[in-house]
Short mmCIF file of C-alpha atoms in Angstrom, two decimals:
data_model
loop_
_atom_site.label_atom_id
_atom_site.label_comp_id
_atom_site.label_asym_id
_atom_site.label_seq_id
_atom_site.Cartn_x
_atom_site.Cartn_y
_atom_site.Cartn_z
CA UNK Z 20 0.00 0.00 0.00
CA UNK Z 21 2.80 2.47 0.71
CA UNK Z 22 5.39 0.99 -1.64
CA UNK Z 23 7.51 -1.35 0.48
CA UNK Z 24 7.58 -4.30 -1.90
CA UNK Z 25 7.57 -2.02 -4.94
CA UNK Z 26 10.68 -0.30 -3.56
CA UNK Z 27 12.49 -3.63 -3.29
CA UNK Z 28 11.52 -4.47 -6.87
CA UNK Z 29 12.66 -1.04 -8.09
CA UNK Z 30 15.98 -1.53 -6.31
CA UNK Z 31 16.43 -4.88 -8.04
CA UNK Z 32 15.58 -3.33 -11.42
CA UNK Z 33 18.06 -0.49 -10.91
CA UNK Z 34 20.79 -2.96 -9.93
CA UNK Z 35 19.93 -5.36 -12.74
CA UNK Z 36 19.34 -8.18 -10.26
CA UNK Z 37 16.53 -10.69 -9.98
CA UNK Z 38 14.24 -10.31 -7.00
CA UNK Z 39 13.10 -13.29 -4.98
CA UNK Z 40 10.31 -12.99 -2.42
CA UNK Z 41 10.34 -15.05 0.75
CA UNK Z 42 6.90 -15.09 2.29
CA UNK Z 43 7.97 -15.65 5.85
CA UNK Z 44 4.56 -16.78 7.06
CA UNK Z 45 4.77 -19.66 4.57
CA UNK Z 46 8.04 -21.06 5.93
CA UNK Z 47 6.76 -21.63 9.45
CA UNK Z 48 6.85 -25.38 10.01
CA UNK Z 49 4.71 -27.51 12.28
CA UNK Z 50 7.64 -29.34 13.86
CA UNK Z 51 10.20 -28.10 16.35
CA UNK Z 52 13.25 -26.73 14.54
CA UNK Z 53 11.69 -26.92 11.07
CA UNK Z 54 11.24 -23.15 10.71
CA UNK Z 55 14.81 -22.34 11.78
CA UNK Z 56 16.07 -24.89 9.26
CA UNK Z 57 14.08 -23.19 6.50
CA UNK Z 58 15.48 -19.81 7.56
CA UNK Z 59 19.00 -21.21 7.15
CA UNK Z 60 18.08 -22.51 3.69
CA UNK Z 61 17.10 -19.14 2.26
CA UNK Z 62 20.18 -17.50 3.75
CA UNK Z 63 22.37 -20.16 2.10
CA UNK Z 64 20.56 -19.35 -1.17
CA UNK Z 65 21.31 -15.63 -0.94
CA UNK Z 66 24.97 -16.42 -0.26
CA UNK Z 67 25.20 -18.16 -3.64
CA UNK Z 68 22.91 -16.03 -5.84
CA UNK Z 69 23.41 -12.33 -6.56
CA UNK Z 70 19.88 -11.03 -6.09
CA UNK Z 71 17.55 -8.89 -4.04
CA UNK Z 72 15.95 -11.17 -1.47
CA UNK Z 73 12.72 -9.67 -0.17
CA UNK Z 74 11.78 -10.92 3.29
CA UNK Z 75 8.14 -9.91 3.06
CA UNK Z 76 6.39 -9.27 6.40
CA UNK Z 77 9.40 -10.13 8.55
CA UNK Z 78 7.25 -9.72 11.66
CA UNK Z 79 5.97 -13.26 10.99
CA UNK Z 80 9.33 -14.51 12.30
CA UNK Z 81 11.01 -11.55 13.97
CA UNK Z 82 8.54 -10.50 16.62
CA UNK Z 83 9.65 -9.35 20.04
CA UNK Z 84 10.91 -12.19 22.18
CA UNK Z 85 9.50 -13.11 25.55
CA UNK Z 86 5.80 -12.69 24.90
CA UNK Z 87 3.44 -14.57 27.19
CA UNK Z 88 1.67 -16.24 24.25
CA UNK Z 89 4.82 -17.92 22.93
CA UNK Z 90 5.92 -21.37 24.06
CA UNK Z 91 9.52 -20.59 23.12
CA UNK Z 92 9.62 -21.82 19.53
CA UNK Z 93 9.02 -18.38 18.02
CA UNK Z 94 11.72 -16.94 20.29
CA UNK Z 95 14.14 -19.57 18.96
CA UNK Z 96 13.11 -18.73 15.39
CA UNK Z 97 13.67 -15.00 15.99
CA UNK Z 98 17.10 -15.78 17.44
CA UNK Z 99 17.91 -17.99 14.45
CA UNK Z 100 16.83 -15.24 12.06
CA UNK Z 101 19.00 -12.68 13.87
CA UNK Z 102 22.01 -15.00 13.89
CA UNK Z 103 21.67 -15.58 10.16
CA UNK Z 104 21.38 -11.85 9.52
CA UNK Z 105 24.47 -11.28 11.65
CA UNK Z 106 26.67 -13.94 10.07
CA UNK Z 107 25.43 -14.46 6.52
CA UNK Z 108 27.48 -13.04 3.66
CA UNK Z 109 24.91 -12.43 0.94
CA UNK Z 110 26.03 -11.83 -2.62
CA UNK Z 111 23.14 -9.44 -3.11
CA UNK Z 112 20.87 -7.37 -0.93
CA UNK Z 113 18.38 -8.37 1.75
CA UNK Z 114 15.27 -6.22 2.06
CA UNK Z 115 12.70 -6.83 4.79
CA UNK Z 116 9.22 -5.33 5.02
CA UNK Z 117 6.76 -4.98 7.86
CA UNK Z 118 3.63 -3.06 8.70
CA UNK Z 119 4.18 -3.87 12.38
CA UNK Z 120 7.55 -2.32 13.19
CA UNK Z 121 6.60 -1.81 16.84
CA UNK Z 122 6.10 -5.60 17.15
CA UNK Z 123 9.59 -6.40 15.84
CA UNK Z 124 12.39 -7.36 18.16
CA UNK Z 125 14.66 -4.29 18.55
CA UNK Z 126 17.74 -6.50 18.17
CA UNK Z 127 16.43 -7.57 14.77
CA UNK Z 128 16.19 -3.98 13.55
CA UNK Z 129 19.81 -3.33 14.59
CA UNK Z 130 20.97 -6.01 12.16
CA UNK Z 131 19.90 -4.02 9.12
CA UNK Z 132 22.20 -1.36 7.69
CA UNK Z 133 19.29 0.90 6.77
CA UNK Z 134 15.83 1.14 8.30
CA UNK Z 135 13.54 3.27 6.16
CA UNK Z 136 9.98 4.18 7.05
CA UNK Z 137 7.61 4.45 4.11
CA UNK Z 138 4.64 6.41 5.35
CA UNK Z 139 1.15 6.28 3.94
CA UNK Z 140 0.83 8.65 0.97
CA UNK Z 141 -1.22 11.83 1.25
CA UNK Z 142 -4.22 12.45 -1.02
CA UNK Z 143 -2.11 14.84 -3.12
CA UNK Z 144 0.64 12.22 -3.50
CA UNK Z 145 -1.93 9.62 -4.52
CA UNK Z 146 -3.38 11.98 -7.13
CA UNK Z 147 0.07 12.81 -8.50
CA UNK Z 148 0.90 9.11 -8.72
CA UNK Z 149 -2.40 8.34 -10.49
CA UNK Z 150 -1.86 11.20 -12.96
CA UNK Z 151 1.67 10.02 -13.75
CA UNK Z 152 0.48 6.45 -14.25
CA UNK Z 153 -2.43 7.61 -16.42
CA UNK Z 154 -0.09 9.76 -18.53
CA UNK Z 155 2.23 6.80 -18.99
CA UNK Z 156 -0.75 4.86 -20.30
CA UNK Z 157 -1.92 7.82 -22.42
CA UNK Z 158 -5.15 8.22 -20.44
CA UNK Z 159 -7.02 11.37 -19.50
CA UNK Z 160 -7.77 11.80 -15.81
CA UNK Z 161 -11.34 12.96 -15.34
CA UNK Z 162 -12.54 14.78 -12.24
CA UNK Z 163 -14.20 11.55 -11.04
CA UNK Z 164 -10.98 9.58 -11.47
CA UNK Z 165 -9.04 12.31 -9.66
CA UNK Z 166 -11.52 12.14 -6.74
CA UNK Z 167 -11.22 8.35 -6.57
CA UNK Z 168 -7.41 8.52 -6.67
CA UNK Z 169 -7.29 11.15 -3.90
CA UNK Z 170 -9.56 9.07 -1.68
CA UNK Z 171 -7.53 5.89 -2.19
CA UNK Z 172 -5.83 4.47 0.88
CA UNK Z 173 -2.64 3.40 -0.86
CA UNK Z 174 -0.60 3.52 -4.05
CA UNK Z 175 -1.94 0.06 -4.87
CA UNK Z 176 -5.51 1.33 -4.65
CA UNK Z 177 -4.70 4.43 -6.71
CA UNK Z 178 -3.13 2.16 -9.33
CA UNK Z 179 -6.29 0.07 -9.34
CA UNK Z 180 -8.33 3.23 -10.04
CA UNK Z 181 -6.15 3.97 -13.09
CA UNK Z 182 -6.24 0.36 -14.27
CA UNK Z 183 -10.03 0.24 -13.95
CA UNK Z 184 -10.27 3.53 -15.86
CA UNK Z 185 -8.03 2.10 -18.59
CA UNK Z 186 -10.18 -1.03 -18.84
CA UNK Z 187 -13.39 1.00 -19.05
CA UNK Z 188 -11.86 3.28 -21.70
CA UNK Z 189 -10.79 0.29 -23.81
CA UNK Z 190 -14.19 -1.38 -23.48
CA UNK Z 191 -15.94 1.84 -24.55
CA UNK Z 192 -13.68 2.07 -27.61
CA UNK Z 193 -14.36 -1.56 -28.50
CA UNK Z 194 -18.12 -1.00 -28.12
CA UNK Z 195 -18.21 1.93 -30.57
#
């Protein structure tokens, strides 16, 4: 919604590197130690492949340790993740995203060279984005489209407004 994953993809494009997305919630295993083993696997991968590795929604594994709800396994996973971040020697770049930064373990954040907040866009920023995207697609932005773009909650929603407008424009042309 605010461009976290898109930023990682843009970084990869600028560097001429492939981007691989690790959906961290999908690597959580049912058995003790399985998740930590999977964490080690993707770090070994990034040590052999020059790429941008996007750790999408890192809070799935890197939440604050010591919560009352945890039986200890998630703490061990967070520790494993931090150890890998500390000792891995990636060929490319690791990018992690989260909408729940306050829930992340502070020690995890210290292991990243750069921590960048991407705030929610303002209505004016959403409109500017929609106009630029519409211009790229050779579309005219009507007052109604501008209103919809300004009231969008995210860049993704503003993009959807432009895409829907493009679809409707094409269908009208085909129907003539």
